[in-house]
Coordinates of C-alpha atoms (C1' of nucleotides) in Angstrom, one line a residue:
Chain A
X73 CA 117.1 80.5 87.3
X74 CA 117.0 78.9 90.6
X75 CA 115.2 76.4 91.5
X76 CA 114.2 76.9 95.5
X77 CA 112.4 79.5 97.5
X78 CA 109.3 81.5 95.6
X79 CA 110.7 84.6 97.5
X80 CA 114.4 84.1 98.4
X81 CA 116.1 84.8 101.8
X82 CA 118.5 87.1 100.3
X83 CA 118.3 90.7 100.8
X84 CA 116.4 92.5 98.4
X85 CA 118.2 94.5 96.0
X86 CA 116.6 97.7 94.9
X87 CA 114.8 97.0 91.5
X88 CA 114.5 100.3 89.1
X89 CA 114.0 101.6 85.7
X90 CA 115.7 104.7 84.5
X91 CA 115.1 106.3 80.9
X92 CA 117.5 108.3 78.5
X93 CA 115.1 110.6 76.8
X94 CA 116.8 112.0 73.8
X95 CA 115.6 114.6 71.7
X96 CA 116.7 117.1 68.4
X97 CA 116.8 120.8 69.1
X98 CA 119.2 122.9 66.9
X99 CA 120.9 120.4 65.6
X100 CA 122.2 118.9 68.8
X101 CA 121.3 115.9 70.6
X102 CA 120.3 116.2 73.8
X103 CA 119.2 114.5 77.1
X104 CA 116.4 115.3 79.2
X105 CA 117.6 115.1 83.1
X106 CA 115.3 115.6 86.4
X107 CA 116.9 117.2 89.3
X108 CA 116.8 115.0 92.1
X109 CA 114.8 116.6 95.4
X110 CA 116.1 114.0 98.0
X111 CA 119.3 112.1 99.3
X112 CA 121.2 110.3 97.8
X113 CA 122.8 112.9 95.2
X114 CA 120.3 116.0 96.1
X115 CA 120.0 118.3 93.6
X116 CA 122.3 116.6 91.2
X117 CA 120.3 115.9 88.2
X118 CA 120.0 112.6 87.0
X119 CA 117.7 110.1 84.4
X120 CA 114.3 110.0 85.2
X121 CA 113.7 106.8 86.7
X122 CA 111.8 104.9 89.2
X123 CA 111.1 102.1 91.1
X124 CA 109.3 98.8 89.5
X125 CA 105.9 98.6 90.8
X126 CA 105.0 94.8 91.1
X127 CA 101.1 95.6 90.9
X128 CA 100.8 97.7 88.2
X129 CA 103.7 97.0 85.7
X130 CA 103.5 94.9 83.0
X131 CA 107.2 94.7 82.1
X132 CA 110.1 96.5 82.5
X133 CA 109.0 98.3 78.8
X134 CA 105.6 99.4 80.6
X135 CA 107.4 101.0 83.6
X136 CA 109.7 102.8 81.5
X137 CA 106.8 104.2 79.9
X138 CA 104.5 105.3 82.6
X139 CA 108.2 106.8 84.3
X140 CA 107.9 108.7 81.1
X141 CA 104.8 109.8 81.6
X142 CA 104.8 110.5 84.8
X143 CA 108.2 112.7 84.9
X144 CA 107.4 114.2 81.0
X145 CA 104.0 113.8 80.4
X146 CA 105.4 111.9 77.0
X147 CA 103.2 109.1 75.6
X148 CA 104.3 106.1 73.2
X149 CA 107.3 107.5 72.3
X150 CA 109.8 104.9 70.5
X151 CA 111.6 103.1 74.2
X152 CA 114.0 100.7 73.6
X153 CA 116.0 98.4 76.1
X154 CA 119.6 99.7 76.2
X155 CA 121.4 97.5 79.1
X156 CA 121.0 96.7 82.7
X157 CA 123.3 98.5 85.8
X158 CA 123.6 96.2 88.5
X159 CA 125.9 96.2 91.7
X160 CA 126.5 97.0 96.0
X161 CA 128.2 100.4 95.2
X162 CA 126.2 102.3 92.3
X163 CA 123.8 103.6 95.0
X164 CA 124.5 103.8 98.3
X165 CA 121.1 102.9 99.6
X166 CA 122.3 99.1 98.9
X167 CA 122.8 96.7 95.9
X168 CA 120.7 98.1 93.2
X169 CA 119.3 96.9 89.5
X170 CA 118.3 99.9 87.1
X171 CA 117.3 98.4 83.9
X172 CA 117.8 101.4 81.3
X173 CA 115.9 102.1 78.4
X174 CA 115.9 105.2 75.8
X175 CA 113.3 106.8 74.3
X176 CA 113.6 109.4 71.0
X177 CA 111.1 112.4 70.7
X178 CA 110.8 115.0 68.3
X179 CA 111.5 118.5 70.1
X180 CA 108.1 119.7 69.7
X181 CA 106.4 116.6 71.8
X182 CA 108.8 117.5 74.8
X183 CA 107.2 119.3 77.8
X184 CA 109.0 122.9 77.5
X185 CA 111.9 123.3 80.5
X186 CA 110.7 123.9 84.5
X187 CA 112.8 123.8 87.8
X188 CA 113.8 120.1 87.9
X189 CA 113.2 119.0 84.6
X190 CA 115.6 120.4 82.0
X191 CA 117.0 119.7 78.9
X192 CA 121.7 119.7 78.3
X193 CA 123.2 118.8 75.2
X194 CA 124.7 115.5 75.1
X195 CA 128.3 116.9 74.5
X196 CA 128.3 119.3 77.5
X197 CA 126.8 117.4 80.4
X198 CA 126.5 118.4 83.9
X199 CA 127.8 116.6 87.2
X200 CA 125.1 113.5 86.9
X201 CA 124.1 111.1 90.0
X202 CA 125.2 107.4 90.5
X203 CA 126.7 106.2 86.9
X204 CA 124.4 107.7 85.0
X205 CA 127.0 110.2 82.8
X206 CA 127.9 106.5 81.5
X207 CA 124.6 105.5 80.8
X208 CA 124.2 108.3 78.6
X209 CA 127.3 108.3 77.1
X210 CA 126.5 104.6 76.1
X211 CA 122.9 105.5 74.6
X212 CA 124.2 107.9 72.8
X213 CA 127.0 105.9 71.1
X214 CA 123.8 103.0 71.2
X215 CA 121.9 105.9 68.5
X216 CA 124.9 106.8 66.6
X217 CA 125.5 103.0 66.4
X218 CA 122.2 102.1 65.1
X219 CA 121.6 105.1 63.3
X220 CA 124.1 104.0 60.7
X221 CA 122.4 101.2 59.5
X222 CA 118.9 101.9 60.5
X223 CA 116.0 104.2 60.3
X224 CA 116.5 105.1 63.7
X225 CA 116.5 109.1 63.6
X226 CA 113.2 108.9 61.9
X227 CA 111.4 109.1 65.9
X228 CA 113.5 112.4 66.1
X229 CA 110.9 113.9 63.6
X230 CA 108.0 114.7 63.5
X231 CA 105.0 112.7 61.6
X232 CA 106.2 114.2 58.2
X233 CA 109.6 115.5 57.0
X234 CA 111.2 116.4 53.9
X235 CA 114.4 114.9 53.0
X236 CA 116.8 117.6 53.5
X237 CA 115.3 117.5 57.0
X238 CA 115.7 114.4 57.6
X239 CA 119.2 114.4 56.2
X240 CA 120.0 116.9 58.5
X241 CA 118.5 114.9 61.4
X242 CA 121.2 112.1 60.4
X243 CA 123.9 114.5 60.1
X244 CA 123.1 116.0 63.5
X245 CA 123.1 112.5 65.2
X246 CA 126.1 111.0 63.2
X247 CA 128.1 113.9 63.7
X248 CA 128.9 114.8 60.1
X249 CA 128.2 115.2 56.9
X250 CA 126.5 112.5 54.7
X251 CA 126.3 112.4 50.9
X252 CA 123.2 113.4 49.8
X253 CA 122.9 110.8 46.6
X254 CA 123.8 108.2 48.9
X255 CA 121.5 108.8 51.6
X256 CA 118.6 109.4 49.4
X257 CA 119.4 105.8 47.9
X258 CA 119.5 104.5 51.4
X259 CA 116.3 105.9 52.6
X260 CA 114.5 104.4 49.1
X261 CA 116.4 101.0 50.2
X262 CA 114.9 100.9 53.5
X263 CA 111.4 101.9 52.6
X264 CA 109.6 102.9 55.2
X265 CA 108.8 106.5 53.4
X266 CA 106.1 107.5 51.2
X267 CA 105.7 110.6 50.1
X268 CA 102.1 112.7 50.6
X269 CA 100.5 113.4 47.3
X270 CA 100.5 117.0 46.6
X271 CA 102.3 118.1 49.7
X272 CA 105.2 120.2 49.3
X273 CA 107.3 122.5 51.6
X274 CA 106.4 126.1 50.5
X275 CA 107.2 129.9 50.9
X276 CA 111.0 129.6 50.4
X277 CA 113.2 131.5 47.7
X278 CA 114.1 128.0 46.0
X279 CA 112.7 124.5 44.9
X280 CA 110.1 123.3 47.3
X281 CA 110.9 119.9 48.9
X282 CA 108.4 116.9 48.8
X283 CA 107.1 116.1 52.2
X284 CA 107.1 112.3 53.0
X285 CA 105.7 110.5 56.2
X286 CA 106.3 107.2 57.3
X287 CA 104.7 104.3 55.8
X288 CA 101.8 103.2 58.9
X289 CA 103.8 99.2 59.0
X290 CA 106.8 101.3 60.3
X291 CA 105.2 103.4 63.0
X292 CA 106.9 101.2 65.7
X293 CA 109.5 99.2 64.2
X294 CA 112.4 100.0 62.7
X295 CA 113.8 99.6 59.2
X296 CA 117.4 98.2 58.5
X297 CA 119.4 97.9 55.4
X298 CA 122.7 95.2 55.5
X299 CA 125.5 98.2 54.7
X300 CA 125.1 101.3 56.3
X301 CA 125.7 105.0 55.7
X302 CA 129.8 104.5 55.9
X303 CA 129.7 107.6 57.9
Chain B
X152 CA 115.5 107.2 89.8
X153 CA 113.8 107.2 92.8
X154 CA 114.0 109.8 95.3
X155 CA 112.4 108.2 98.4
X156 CA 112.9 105.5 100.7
X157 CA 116.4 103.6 101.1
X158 CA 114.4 100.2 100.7
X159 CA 111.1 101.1 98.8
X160 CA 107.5 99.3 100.5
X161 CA 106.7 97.7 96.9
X162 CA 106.7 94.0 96.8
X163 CA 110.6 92.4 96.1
X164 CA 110.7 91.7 92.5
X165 CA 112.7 88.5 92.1
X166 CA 116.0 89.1 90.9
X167 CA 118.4 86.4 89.3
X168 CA 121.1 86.3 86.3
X169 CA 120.4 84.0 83.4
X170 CA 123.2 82.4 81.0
X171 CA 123.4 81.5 77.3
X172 CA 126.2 79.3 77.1
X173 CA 127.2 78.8 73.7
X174 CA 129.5 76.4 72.0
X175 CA 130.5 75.4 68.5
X176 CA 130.3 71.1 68.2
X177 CA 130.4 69.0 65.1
X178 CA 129.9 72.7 62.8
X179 CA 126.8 73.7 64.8
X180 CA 125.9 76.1 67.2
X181 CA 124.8 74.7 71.1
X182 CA 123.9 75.8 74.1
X183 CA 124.4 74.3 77.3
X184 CA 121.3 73.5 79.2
X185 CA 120.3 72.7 83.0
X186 CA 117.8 70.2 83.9
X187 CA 115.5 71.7 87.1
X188 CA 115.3 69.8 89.8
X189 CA 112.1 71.7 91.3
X190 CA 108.9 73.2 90.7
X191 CA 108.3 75.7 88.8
X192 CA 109.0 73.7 85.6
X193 CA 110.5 70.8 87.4
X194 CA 112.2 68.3 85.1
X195 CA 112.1 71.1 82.0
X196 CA 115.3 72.6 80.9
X197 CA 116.4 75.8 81.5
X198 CA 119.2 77.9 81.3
X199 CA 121.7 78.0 84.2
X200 CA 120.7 80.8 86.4
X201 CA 120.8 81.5 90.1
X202 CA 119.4 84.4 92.6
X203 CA 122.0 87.3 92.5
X204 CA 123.6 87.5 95.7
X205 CA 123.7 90.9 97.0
X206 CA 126.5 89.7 99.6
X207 CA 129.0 88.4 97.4
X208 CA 128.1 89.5 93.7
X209 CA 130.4 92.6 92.8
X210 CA 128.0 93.2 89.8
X211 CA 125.6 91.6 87.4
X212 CA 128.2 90.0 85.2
X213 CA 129.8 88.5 88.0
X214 CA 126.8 87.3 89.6
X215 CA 126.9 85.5 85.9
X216 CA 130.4 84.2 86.0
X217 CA 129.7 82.8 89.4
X218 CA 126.7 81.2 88.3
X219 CA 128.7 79.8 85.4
X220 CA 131.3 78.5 87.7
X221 CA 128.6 77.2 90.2
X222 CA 126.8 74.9 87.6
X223 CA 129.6 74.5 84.7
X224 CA 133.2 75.0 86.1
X225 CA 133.7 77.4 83.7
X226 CA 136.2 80.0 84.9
X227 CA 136.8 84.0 82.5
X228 CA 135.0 82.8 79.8
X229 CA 133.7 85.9 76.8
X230 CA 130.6 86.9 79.0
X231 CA 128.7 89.6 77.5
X232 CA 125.4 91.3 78.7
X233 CA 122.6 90.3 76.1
X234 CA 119.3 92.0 77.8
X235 CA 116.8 91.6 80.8
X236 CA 113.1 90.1 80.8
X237 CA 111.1 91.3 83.6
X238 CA 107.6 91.1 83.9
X239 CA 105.2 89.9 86.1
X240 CA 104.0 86.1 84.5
X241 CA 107.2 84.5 83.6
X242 CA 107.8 83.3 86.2
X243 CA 105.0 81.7 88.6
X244 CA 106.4 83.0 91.5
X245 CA 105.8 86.2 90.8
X246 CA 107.1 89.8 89.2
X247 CA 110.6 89.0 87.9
X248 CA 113.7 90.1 86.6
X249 CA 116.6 87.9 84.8
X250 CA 119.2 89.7 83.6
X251 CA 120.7 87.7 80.7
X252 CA 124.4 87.0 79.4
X253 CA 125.8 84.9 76.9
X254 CA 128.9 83.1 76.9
X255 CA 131.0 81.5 74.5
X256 CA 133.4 78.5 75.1
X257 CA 135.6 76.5 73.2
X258 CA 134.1 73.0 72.8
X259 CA 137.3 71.8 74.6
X260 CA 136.8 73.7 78.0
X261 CA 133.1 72.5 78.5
X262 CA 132.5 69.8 80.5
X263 CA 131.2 66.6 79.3
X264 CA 127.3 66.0 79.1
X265 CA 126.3 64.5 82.4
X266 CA 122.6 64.2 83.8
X267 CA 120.7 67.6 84.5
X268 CA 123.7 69.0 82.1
X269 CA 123.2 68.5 78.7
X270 CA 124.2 70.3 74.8
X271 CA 121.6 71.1 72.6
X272 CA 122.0 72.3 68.9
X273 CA 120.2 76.0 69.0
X274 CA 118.4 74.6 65.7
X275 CA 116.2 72.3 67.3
X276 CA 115.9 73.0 70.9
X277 CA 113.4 70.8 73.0
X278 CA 110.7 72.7 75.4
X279 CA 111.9 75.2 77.5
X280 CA 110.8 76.4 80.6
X281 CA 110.1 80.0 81.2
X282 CA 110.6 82.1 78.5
X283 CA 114.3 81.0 77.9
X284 CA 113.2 79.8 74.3
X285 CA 112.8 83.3 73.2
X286 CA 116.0 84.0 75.2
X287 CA 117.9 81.4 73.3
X288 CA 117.0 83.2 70.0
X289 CA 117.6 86.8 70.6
X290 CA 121.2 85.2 71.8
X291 CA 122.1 83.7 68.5
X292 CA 120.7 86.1 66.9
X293 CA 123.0 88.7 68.5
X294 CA 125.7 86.1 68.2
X295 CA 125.2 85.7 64.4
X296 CA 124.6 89.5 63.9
X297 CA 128.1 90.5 66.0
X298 CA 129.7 88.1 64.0
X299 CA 129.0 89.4 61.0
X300 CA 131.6 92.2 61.6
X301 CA 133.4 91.7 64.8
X302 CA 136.1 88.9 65.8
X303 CA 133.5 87.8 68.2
X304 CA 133.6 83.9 67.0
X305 CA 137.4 83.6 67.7
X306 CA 136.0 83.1 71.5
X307 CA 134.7 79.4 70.5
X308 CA 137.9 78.6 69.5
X309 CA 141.0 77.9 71.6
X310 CA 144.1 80.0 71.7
X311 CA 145.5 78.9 68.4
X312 CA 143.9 77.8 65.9
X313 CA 144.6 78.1 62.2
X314 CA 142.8 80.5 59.5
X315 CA 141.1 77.4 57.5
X316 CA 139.7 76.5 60.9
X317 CA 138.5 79.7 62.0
X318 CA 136.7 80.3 58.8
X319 CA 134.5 77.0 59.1
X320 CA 133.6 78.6 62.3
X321 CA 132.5 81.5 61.0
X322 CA 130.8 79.5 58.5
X323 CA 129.2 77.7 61.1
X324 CA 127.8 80.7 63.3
X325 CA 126.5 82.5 59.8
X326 CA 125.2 79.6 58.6
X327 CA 126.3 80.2 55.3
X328 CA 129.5 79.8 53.0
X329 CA 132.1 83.0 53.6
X330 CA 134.2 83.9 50.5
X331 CA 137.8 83.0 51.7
X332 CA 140.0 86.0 50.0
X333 CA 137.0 88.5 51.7
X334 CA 137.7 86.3 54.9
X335 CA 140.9 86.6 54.7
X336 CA 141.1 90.4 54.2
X337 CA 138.7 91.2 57.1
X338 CA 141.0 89.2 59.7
X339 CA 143.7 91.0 58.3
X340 CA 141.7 94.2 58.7
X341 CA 140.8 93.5 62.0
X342 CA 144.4 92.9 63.5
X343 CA 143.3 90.6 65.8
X344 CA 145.6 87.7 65.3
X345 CA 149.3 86.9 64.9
X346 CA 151.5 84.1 63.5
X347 CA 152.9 81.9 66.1
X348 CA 156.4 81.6 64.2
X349 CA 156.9 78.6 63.0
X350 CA 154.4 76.7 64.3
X351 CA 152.1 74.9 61.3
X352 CA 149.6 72.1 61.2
X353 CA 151.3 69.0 60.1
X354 CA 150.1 65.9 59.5
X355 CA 147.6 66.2 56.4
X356 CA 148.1 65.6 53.2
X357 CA 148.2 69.0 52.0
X358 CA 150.0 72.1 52.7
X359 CA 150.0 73.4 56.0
X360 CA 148.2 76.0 57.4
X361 CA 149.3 78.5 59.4
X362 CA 149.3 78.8 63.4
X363 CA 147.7 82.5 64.3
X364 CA 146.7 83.0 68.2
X365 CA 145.0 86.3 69.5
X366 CA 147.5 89.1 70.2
X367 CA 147.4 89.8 74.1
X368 CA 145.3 92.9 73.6
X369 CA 142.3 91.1 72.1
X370 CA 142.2 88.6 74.7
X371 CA 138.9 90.4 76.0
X372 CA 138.0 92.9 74.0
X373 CA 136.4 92.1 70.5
X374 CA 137.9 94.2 67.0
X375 CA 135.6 95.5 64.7
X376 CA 135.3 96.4 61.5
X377 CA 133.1 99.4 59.8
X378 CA 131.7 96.8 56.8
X379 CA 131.3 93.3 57.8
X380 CA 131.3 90.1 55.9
X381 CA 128.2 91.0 54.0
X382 CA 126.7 87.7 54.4
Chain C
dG136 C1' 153.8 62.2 40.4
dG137 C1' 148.9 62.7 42.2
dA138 C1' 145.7 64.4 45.4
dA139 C1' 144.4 67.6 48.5
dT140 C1' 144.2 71.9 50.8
dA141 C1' 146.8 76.5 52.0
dG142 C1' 147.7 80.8 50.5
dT143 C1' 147.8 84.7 46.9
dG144 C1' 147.3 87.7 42.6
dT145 C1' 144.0 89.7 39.9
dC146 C1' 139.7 90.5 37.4
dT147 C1' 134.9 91.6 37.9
dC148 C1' 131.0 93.6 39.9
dT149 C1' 128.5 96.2 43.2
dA150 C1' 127.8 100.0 45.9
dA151 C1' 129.3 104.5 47.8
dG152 C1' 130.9 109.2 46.9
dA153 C1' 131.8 113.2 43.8
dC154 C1' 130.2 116.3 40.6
dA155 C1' 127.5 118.7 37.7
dG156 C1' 123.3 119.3 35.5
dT157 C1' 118.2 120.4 35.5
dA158 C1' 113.9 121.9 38.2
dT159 C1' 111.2 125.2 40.7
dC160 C1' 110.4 128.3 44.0
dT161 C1' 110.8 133.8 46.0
dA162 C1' 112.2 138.4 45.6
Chain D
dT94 C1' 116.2 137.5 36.0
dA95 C1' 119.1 136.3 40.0
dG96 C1' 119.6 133.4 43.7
dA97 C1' 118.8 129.6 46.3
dT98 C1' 118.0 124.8 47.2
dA99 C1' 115.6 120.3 45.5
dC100 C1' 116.3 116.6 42.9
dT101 C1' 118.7 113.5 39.4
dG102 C1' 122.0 111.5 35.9
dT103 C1' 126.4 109.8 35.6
dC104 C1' 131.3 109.2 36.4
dT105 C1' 134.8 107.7 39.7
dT106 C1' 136.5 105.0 43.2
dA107 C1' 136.6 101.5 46.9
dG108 C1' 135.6 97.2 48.5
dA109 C1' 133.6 92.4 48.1
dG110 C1' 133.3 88.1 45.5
dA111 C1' 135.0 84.9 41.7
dC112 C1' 138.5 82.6 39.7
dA113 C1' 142.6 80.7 38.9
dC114 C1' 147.3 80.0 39.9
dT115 C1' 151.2 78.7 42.9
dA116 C1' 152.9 76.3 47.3
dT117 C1' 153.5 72.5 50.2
dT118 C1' 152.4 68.5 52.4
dC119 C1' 151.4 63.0 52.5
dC120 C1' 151.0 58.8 50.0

DNA sequence: GGAATAGTGTCTCTAAGACAGTATCTA
DNA sequence: TAGATACTGTCTTAGAGACACTATTCC
């Protein structure tokens, strides 16, 4: 950090935050894009982002939040840092900073589809503005990553789940199938489950499943465990 | 995103790169810091940072290898994005934003200390200006972590080295003894090196060890493996 | 030859995956 | 009762660690 000037002479470079807002709907990932109104890129859909506001931003977390609420009306969702775009050519408006974060919603917390705010599966993604086709592509592999090792897909769900649901939910983001024995011995391992007394999924031709929800200590924070799913 | 105005009316955010420059000395872990020479935090240490310079920098991470250049002569070092802090009281000045890397050198390529340019072991750091404390840690933490199942500690050494020695580094980043037939299996795994034919280290009173150096291919890029050292 | 460390073969132990059994619901 | 899926016990298999043995150097 340098050590002159409180406000440099250098030009100012354009200073933003942009969110990948991942969600779960039948059994595909996907990203929600906005469709931009205005030059550069018009029309082309792209992250939801925005520009830092000095006054009212806490950090770089907090503005990725209120973009989130402001574009998709979603409130404390789990938003994590994923990596910071920098450079003269990304945006042609000048030298630009977008520090990205993603955020994971279960499908029923997501505003439904309007003009400029829609929902594409990760795997078939439109023509996206500036880089940001590889700033999903790396929060995506960022999930699958994490979700190896990690109870990650959890913020996919809702507040309770059984474990073939949540099973699935891994599947879906991993890609393919997990063994159920060894799954069920990961989630004991990383213990952020309990189940609800009493509470079972009902009014289907077979066993009903016990419905868990996660433990209140790992609302926010995420549980790891040292080997991961192999997958 | 934004969709408005090429250069936005919100207050510049100060924008600068930040640099954790680490290095393995006498078996333990150190980072290279800078002594500032002004207010704010005159006469603390810091990490070696500068004002990206939307004239010349082509990006973010060579705004950081300039800045490592600038203030340690250190030319294509491993340079790898660790995260960005941004917020509006870290820095006095005002709202900022420091978008971190972390380097590692072999010991041999660093310059010796000299005033305002100093080592100090990561285990017992002295005050800090800014936040760079917490920066420090999340930075060997990320180190440690990688290294648990990536060839990422091969960067501290030089282009040979011999499997005996790389382990004690390994052992030195972890912190803890590495089992050396698991070792030995994993660098095998990872495919990383190759025998320098012929070429052994003489001159002890034992057998010799081998001479490996990273194939061409691995000269940037760090190999992983699916199941790390399990340390 | 002795001391020291390099390098390797192999056994053990832990953890992941496969498989099959029992449990419990609806129709 | 048949069919379906939840859940669990246990065997198999793969990989990590422990241990010991051989190899090669200097003194």
């Amino acid at each position: 950090m340098p050590a002159s000037r409180p406000h440099p002479d250098h030009p100012a470079v354009i200073c933003t935050v942009d969110v990948v807002l991942l969600t779960l709907s039948a059994g595909q990932l996907q990203v929600v894009l906005h469709q931009r109104p205005q030059e550069p890129f018009a029309g082309s859909w792209a992250l939801p982002g925005g520009y830092i506001h000095a006054q009212r931003d806490e950090s770089a977390w907090h503005a990725a939040a209120r973009v989130l609420q402001d574009k998709a009306g979603i409130v404390s969702p789990y938003l994590e840092q994923l990596a910071t775009y920098a450079g003269p050519r990304r945006d042609p408006r000048g030298w630009s900073v977008s520090i990205v974060y993603f955020a994971l919603v279960p499908e029923d917390l997501l505003p439904p589809d309007r003009p400029g705010l829609k929902r594409f599966a990760v795997s078939s993604l439109p023509r996206l503005a500036f880089d940001h086709r590889d700033i999903v592509e790396l929060a995506v592999a960022r999930v699958r990553s994490k979700s190896q090792y990690s109870s990650l897909p959890v913020y996919l769900c809702g507040d309770q789940m059984t474990l073939p649901q949540l099973q699935a939910v891994y599947e879906a983001v991993l890609g393919e199938p997990v063994n159920k024995v060894s799954f069920r011995r990961k989630i004991e391992e990383l213990g952020m489950l309990e189940p609800v007394e009493g509470a079972q999924e009902t009014g289907q031709a077979h066993r009903p499943a016990q419905i868990y929800r996660l433990k209140p200590a790992f609302q926010r924070t995420l549980s790891v465990v040292p080997r991961g799913l192999n997958a």
